[in-house]
Short mmCIF file of C-alpha atoms and ligand atoms in Angstrom, two decimals:
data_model
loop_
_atom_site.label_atom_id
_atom_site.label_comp_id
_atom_site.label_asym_id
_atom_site.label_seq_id
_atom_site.Cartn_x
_atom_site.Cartn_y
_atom_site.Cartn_z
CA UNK A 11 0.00 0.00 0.00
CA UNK A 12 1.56 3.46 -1.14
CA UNK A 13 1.79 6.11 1.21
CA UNK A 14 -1.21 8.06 -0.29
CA UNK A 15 -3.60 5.06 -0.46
CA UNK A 16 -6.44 6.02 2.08
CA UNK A 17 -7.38 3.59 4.68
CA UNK A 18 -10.41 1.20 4.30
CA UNK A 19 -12.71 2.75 7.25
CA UNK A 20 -15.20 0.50 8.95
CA UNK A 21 -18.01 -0.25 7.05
CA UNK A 22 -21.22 -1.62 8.86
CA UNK A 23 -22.51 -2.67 5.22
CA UNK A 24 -20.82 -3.05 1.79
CA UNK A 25 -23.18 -3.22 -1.01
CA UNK A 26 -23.14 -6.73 -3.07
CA UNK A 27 -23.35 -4.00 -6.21
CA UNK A 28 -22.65 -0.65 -6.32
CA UNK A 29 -23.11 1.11 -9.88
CA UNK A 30 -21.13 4.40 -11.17
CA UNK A 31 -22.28 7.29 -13.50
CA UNK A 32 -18.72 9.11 -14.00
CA UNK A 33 -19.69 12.69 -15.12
CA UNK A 34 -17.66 15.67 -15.02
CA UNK A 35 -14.41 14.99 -17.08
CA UNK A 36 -15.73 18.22 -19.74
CA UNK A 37 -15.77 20.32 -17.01
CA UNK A 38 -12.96 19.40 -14.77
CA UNK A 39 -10.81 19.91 -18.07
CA UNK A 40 -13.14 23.54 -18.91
CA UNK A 41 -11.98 24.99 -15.10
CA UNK A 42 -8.27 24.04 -16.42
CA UNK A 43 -8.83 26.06 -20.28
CA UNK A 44 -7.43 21.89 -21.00
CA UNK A 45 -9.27 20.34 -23.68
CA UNK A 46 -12.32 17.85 -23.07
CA UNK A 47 -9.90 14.62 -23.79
CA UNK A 48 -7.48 15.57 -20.95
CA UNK A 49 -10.91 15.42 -18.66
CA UNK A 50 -11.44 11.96 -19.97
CA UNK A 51 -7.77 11.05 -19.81
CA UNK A 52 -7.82 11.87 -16.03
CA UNK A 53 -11.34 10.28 -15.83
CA UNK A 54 -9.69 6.99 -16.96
CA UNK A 55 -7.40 7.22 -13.58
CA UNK A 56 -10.52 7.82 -11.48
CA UNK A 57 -11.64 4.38 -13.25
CA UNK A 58 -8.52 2.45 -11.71
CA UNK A 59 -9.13 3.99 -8.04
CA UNK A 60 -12.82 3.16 -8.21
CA UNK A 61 -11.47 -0.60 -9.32
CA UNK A 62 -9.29 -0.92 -6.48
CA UNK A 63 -11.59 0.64 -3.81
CA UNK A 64 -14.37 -1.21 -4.65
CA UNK A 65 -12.08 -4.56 -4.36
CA UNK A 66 -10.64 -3.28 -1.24
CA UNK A 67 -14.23 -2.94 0.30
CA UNK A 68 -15.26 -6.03 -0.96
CA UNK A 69 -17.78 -5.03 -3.21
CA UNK A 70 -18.81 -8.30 -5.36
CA UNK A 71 -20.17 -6.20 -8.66
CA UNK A 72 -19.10 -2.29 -10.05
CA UNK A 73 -21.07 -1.04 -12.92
CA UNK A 74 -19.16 1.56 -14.62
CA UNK A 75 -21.55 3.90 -17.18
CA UNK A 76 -18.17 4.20 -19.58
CA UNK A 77 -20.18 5.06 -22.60
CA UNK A 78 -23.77 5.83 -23.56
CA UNK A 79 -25.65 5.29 -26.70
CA UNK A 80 -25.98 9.18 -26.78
CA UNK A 81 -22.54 9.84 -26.55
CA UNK A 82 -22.04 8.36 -29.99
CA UNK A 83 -23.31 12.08 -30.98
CA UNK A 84 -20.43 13.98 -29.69
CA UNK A 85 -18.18 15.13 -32.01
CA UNK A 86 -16.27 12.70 -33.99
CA UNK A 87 -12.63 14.25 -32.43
CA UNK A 88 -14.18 13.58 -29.06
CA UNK A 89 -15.43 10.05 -30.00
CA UNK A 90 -12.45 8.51 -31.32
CA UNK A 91 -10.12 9.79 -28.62
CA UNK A 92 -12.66 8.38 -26.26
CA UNK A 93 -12.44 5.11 -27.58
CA UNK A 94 -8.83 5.01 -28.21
CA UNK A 95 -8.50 5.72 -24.80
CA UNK A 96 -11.01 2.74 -23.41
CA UNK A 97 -8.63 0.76 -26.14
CA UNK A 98 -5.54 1.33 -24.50
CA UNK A 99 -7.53 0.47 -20.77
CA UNK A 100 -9.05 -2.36 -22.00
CA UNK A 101 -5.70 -3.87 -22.94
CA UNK A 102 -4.22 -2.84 -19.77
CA UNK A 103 -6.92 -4.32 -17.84
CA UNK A 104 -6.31 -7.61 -19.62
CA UNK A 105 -3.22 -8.44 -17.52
CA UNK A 106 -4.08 -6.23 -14.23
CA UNK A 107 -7.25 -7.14 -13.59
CA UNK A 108 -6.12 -10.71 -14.27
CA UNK A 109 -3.30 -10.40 -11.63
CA UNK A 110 -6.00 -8.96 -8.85
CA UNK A 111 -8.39 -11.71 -10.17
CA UNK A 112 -10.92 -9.48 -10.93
CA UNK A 113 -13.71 -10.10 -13.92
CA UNK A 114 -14.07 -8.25 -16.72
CA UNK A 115 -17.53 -8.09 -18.45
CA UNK A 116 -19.26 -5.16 -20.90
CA UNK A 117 -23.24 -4.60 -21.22
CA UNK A 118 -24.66 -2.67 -23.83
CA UNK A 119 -24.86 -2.62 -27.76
CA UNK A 120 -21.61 -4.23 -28.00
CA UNK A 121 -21.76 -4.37 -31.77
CA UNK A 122 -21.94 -0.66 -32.03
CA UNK A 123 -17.88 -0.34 -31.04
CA UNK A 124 -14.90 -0.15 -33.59
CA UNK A 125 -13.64 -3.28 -34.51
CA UNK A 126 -10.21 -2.97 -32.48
CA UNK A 127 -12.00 -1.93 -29.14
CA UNK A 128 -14.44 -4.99 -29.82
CA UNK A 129 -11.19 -7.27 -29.83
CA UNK A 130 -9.33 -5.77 -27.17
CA UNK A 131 -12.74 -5.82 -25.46
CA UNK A 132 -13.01 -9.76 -25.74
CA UNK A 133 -9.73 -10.22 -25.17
CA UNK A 134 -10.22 -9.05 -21.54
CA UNK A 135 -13.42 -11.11 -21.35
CA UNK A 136 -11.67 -13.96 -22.27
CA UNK A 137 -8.31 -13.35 -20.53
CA UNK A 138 -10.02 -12.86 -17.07
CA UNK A 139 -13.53 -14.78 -17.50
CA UNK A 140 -11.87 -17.68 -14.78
CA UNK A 141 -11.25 -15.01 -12.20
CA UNK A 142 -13.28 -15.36 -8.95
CA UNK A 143 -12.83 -11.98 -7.05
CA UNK A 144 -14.72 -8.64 -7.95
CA UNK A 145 -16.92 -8.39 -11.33
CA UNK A 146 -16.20 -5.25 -13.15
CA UNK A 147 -19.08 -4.44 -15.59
CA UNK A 148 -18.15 -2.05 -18.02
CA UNK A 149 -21.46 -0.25 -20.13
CA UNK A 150 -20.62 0.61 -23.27
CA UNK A 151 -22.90 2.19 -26.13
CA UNK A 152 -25.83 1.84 -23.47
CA UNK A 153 -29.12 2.57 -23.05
CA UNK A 154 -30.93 2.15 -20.33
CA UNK A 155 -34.53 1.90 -22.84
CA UNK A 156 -32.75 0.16 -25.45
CA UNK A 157 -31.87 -2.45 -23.15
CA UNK A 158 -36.04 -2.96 -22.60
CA UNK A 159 -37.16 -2.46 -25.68
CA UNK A 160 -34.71 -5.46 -26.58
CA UNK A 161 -35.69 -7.42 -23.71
CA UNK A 162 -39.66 -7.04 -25.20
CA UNK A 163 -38.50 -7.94 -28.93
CA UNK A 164 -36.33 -10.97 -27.56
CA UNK A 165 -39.58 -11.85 -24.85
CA UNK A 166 -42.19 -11.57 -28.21
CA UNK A 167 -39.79 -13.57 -30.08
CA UNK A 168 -40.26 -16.54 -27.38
CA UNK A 169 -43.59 -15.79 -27.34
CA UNK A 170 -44.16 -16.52 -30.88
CA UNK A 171 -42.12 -19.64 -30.97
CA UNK A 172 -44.61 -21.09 -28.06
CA UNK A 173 -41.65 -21.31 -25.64
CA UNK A 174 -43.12 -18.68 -23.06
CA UNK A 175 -46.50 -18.85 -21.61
CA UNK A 176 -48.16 -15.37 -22.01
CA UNK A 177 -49.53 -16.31 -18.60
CA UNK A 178 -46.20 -16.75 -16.57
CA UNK A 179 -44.99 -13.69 -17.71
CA UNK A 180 -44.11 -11.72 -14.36
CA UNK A 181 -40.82 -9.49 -13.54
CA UNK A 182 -38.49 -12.05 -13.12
CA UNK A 183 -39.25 -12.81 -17.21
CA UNK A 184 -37.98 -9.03 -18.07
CA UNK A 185 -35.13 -9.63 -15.51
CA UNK A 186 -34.02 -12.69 -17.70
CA UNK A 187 -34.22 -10.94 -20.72
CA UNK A 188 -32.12 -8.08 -20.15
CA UNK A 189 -28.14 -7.74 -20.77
CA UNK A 190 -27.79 -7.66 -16.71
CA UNK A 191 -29.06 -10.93 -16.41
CA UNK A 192 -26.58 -12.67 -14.82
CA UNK A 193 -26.34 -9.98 -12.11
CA UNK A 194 -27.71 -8.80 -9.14
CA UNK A 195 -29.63 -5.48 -9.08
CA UNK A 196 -27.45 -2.79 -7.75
CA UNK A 197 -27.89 -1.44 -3.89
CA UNK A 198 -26.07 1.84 -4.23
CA UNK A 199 -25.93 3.85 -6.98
CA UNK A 200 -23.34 6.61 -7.27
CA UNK A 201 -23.03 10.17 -9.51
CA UNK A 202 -20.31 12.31 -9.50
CA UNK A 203 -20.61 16.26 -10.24
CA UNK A 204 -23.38 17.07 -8.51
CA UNK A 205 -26.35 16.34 -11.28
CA UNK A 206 -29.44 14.27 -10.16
CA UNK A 207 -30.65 12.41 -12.94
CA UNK A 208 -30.55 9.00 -14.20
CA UNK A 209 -29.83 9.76 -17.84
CA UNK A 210 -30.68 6.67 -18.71
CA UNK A 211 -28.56 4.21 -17.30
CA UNK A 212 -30.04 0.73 -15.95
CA UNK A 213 -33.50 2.14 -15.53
CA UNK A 214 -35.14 -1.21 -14.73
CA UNK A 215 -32.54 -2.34 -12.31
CA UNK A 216 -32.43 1.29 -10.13
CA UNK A 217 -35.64 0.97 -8.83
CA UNK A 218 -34.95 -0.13 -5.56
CA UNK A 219 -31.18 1.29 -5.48
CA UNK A 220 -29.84 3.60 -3.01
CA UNK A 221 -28.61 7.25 -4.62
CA UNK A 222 -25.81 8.88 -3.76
CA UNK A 223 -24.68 12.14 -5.58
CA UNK A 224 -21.36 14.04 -4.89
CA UNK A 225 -20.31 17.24 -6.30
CA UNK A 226 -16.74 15.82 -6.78
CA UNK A 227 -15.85 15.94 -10.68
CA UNK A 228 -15.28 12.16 -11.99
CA UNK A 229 -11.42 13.01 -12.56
CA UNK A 230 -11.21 14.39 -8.96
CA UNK A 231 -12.85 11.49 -7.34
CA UNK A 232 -10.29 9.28 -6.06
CA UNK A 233 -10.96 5.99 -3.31
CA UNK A 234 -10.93 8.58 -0.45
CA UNK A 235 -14.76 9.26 -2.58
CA UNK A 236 -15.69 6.01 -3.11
CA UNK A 237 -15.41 4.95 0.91
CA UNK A 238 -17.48 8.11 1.52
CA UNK A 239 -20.45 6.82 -0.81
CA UNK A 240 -20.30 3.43 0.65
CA UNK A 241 -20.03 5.17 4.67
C1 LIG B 327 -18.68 12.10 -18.61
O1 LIG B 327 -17.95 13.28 -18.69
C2 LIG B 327 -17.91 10.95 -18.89
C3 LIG B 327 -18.01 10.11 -19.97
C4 LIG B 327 -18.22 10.51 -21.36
C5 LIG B 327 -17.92 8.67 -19.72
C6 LIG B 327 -16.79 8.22 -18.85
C7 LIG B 327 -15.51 8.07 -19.56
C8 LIG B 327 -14.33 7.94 -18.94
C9 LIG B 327 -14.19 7.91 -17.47
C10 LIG B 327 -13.08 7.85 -19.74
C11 LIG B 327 -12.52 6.50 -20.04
C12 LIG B 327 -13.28 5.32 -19.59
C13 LIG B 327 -12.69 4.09 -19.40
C14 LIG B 327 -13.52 2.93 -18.98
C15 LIG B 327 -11.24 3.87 -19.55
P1 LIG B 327 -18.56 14.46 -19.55
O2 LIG B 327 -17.71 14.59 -20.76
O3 LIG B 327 -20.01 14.21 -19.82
O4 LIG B 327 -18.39 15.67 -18.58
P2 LIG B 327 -19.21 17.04 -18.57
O5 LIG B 327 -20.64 16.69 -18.23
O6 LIG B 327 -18.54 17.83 -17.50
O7 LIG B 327 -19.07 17.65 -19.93
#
């Protein structure tokens, strides 16, 4: 442990899930007159320290909102350094994560991503889909109501074929048809710089979840943060 790593405090509770939106890198980068990419580049450190906290606290599951299906309509310089960036993390995570045996997985419209972030992206699965510690979720090109209105097409789909009963269908059917599947709902939800909305991020799985919103920018928010949210 480095001199500057903050110590784990006591924690009465530490949520099976816990669930990040990261905003703030544009304007952490606009009080520095530094352009929007060094925001995300500094964001992408926040990512790490979230990582380790979280494993340090013992949290079994972190959903990290790393891209949205809106953000493909930022401007094209901003898009393709953001995913060159998540490229060169997602290749780094491949062997560090692997070392800390933690898992790697991605929600969202996978499909959507260039090809080389869609290989360095399954190469991560792949490299670290035996470990046994945390699972680190990463959404990427998600929606929160594109991830239903899948869920229904996919549910119809069955329907049609005769292999669902329209009678059975309950929650639980919607809860097997969505990308989160094979994860528990979140308990605690956190949102950095200070905004209190949803936008869109795992709409069906919040609706029990604890909220916690800090005014800390993402890039500022460090595992110091992260203990805070969980105390
Ligand atoms: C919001 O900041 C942040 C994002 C666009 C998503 C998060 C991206 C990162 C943390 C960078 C790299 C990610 C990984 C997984 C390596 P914003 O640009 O919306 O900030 P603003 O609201 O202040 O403009």
């Amino acid at each position: 442990m480095s001199p500057s790593t903050p110590r784990l405090p006591n924690l009465e509770r530490v949520p099976k899930h816990a669930a990040i939106i990261m905003d703030g890198n544009g304007r952490w980068a606009k009080q520095r007159n530094l352009p929007r990419i060094e925001g995300h580049k500094r964001g992408a450190d926040s990512v790490e320290e979230a990582v380790t906290a979280a494993d340090r606290a013992g949290v079994e599951f972190l959903t990290l909102y790393a891209f949205s299906v809106e953000n493909w309509n930022r401007p094209k310089t901003e898009v393709k350094a953001l995913m060159r960036l998540l490229n060169d993390a997602l290749r780094k995570y491949k062997s560090r994560f692997g070392e800390k045996n933690i898992r790697l997985q991605a929600i969202g419209r996978l499909n959507d991503l260039p090809e080389n972030v869609q290989k360095s992206l399954h190469e991560a699965i792949s490299a670290t889909s035996n470990c046994t510690g945390m699972t680190v979720i990463l959404a990427l090109s998600y929606s929160g109501r594109v991830e239903l209105v899948e869920a229904f097409k996919s549910i119809y789909r069955e329907l049609e074929l005769g292999h669902l009963d329209p009678a059975q269908l309950n929650e639980k059917t919607i809860d097997h048809h969505l990308y989160t599947r094979y994860y528990p709902d979140p308990d605690l939800l956190i949102r950095t710089s200070g905004e209190m909305r949803l936008s869109n991020f795992l709409l069906w799985q919040l609706s029990y979840t604890e909220i916690h919103v800090t005014t800390t920018l993402w890039p500022d928010f460090g595992q110091k943060d992260f203990f805070s949210a969980l105390k």
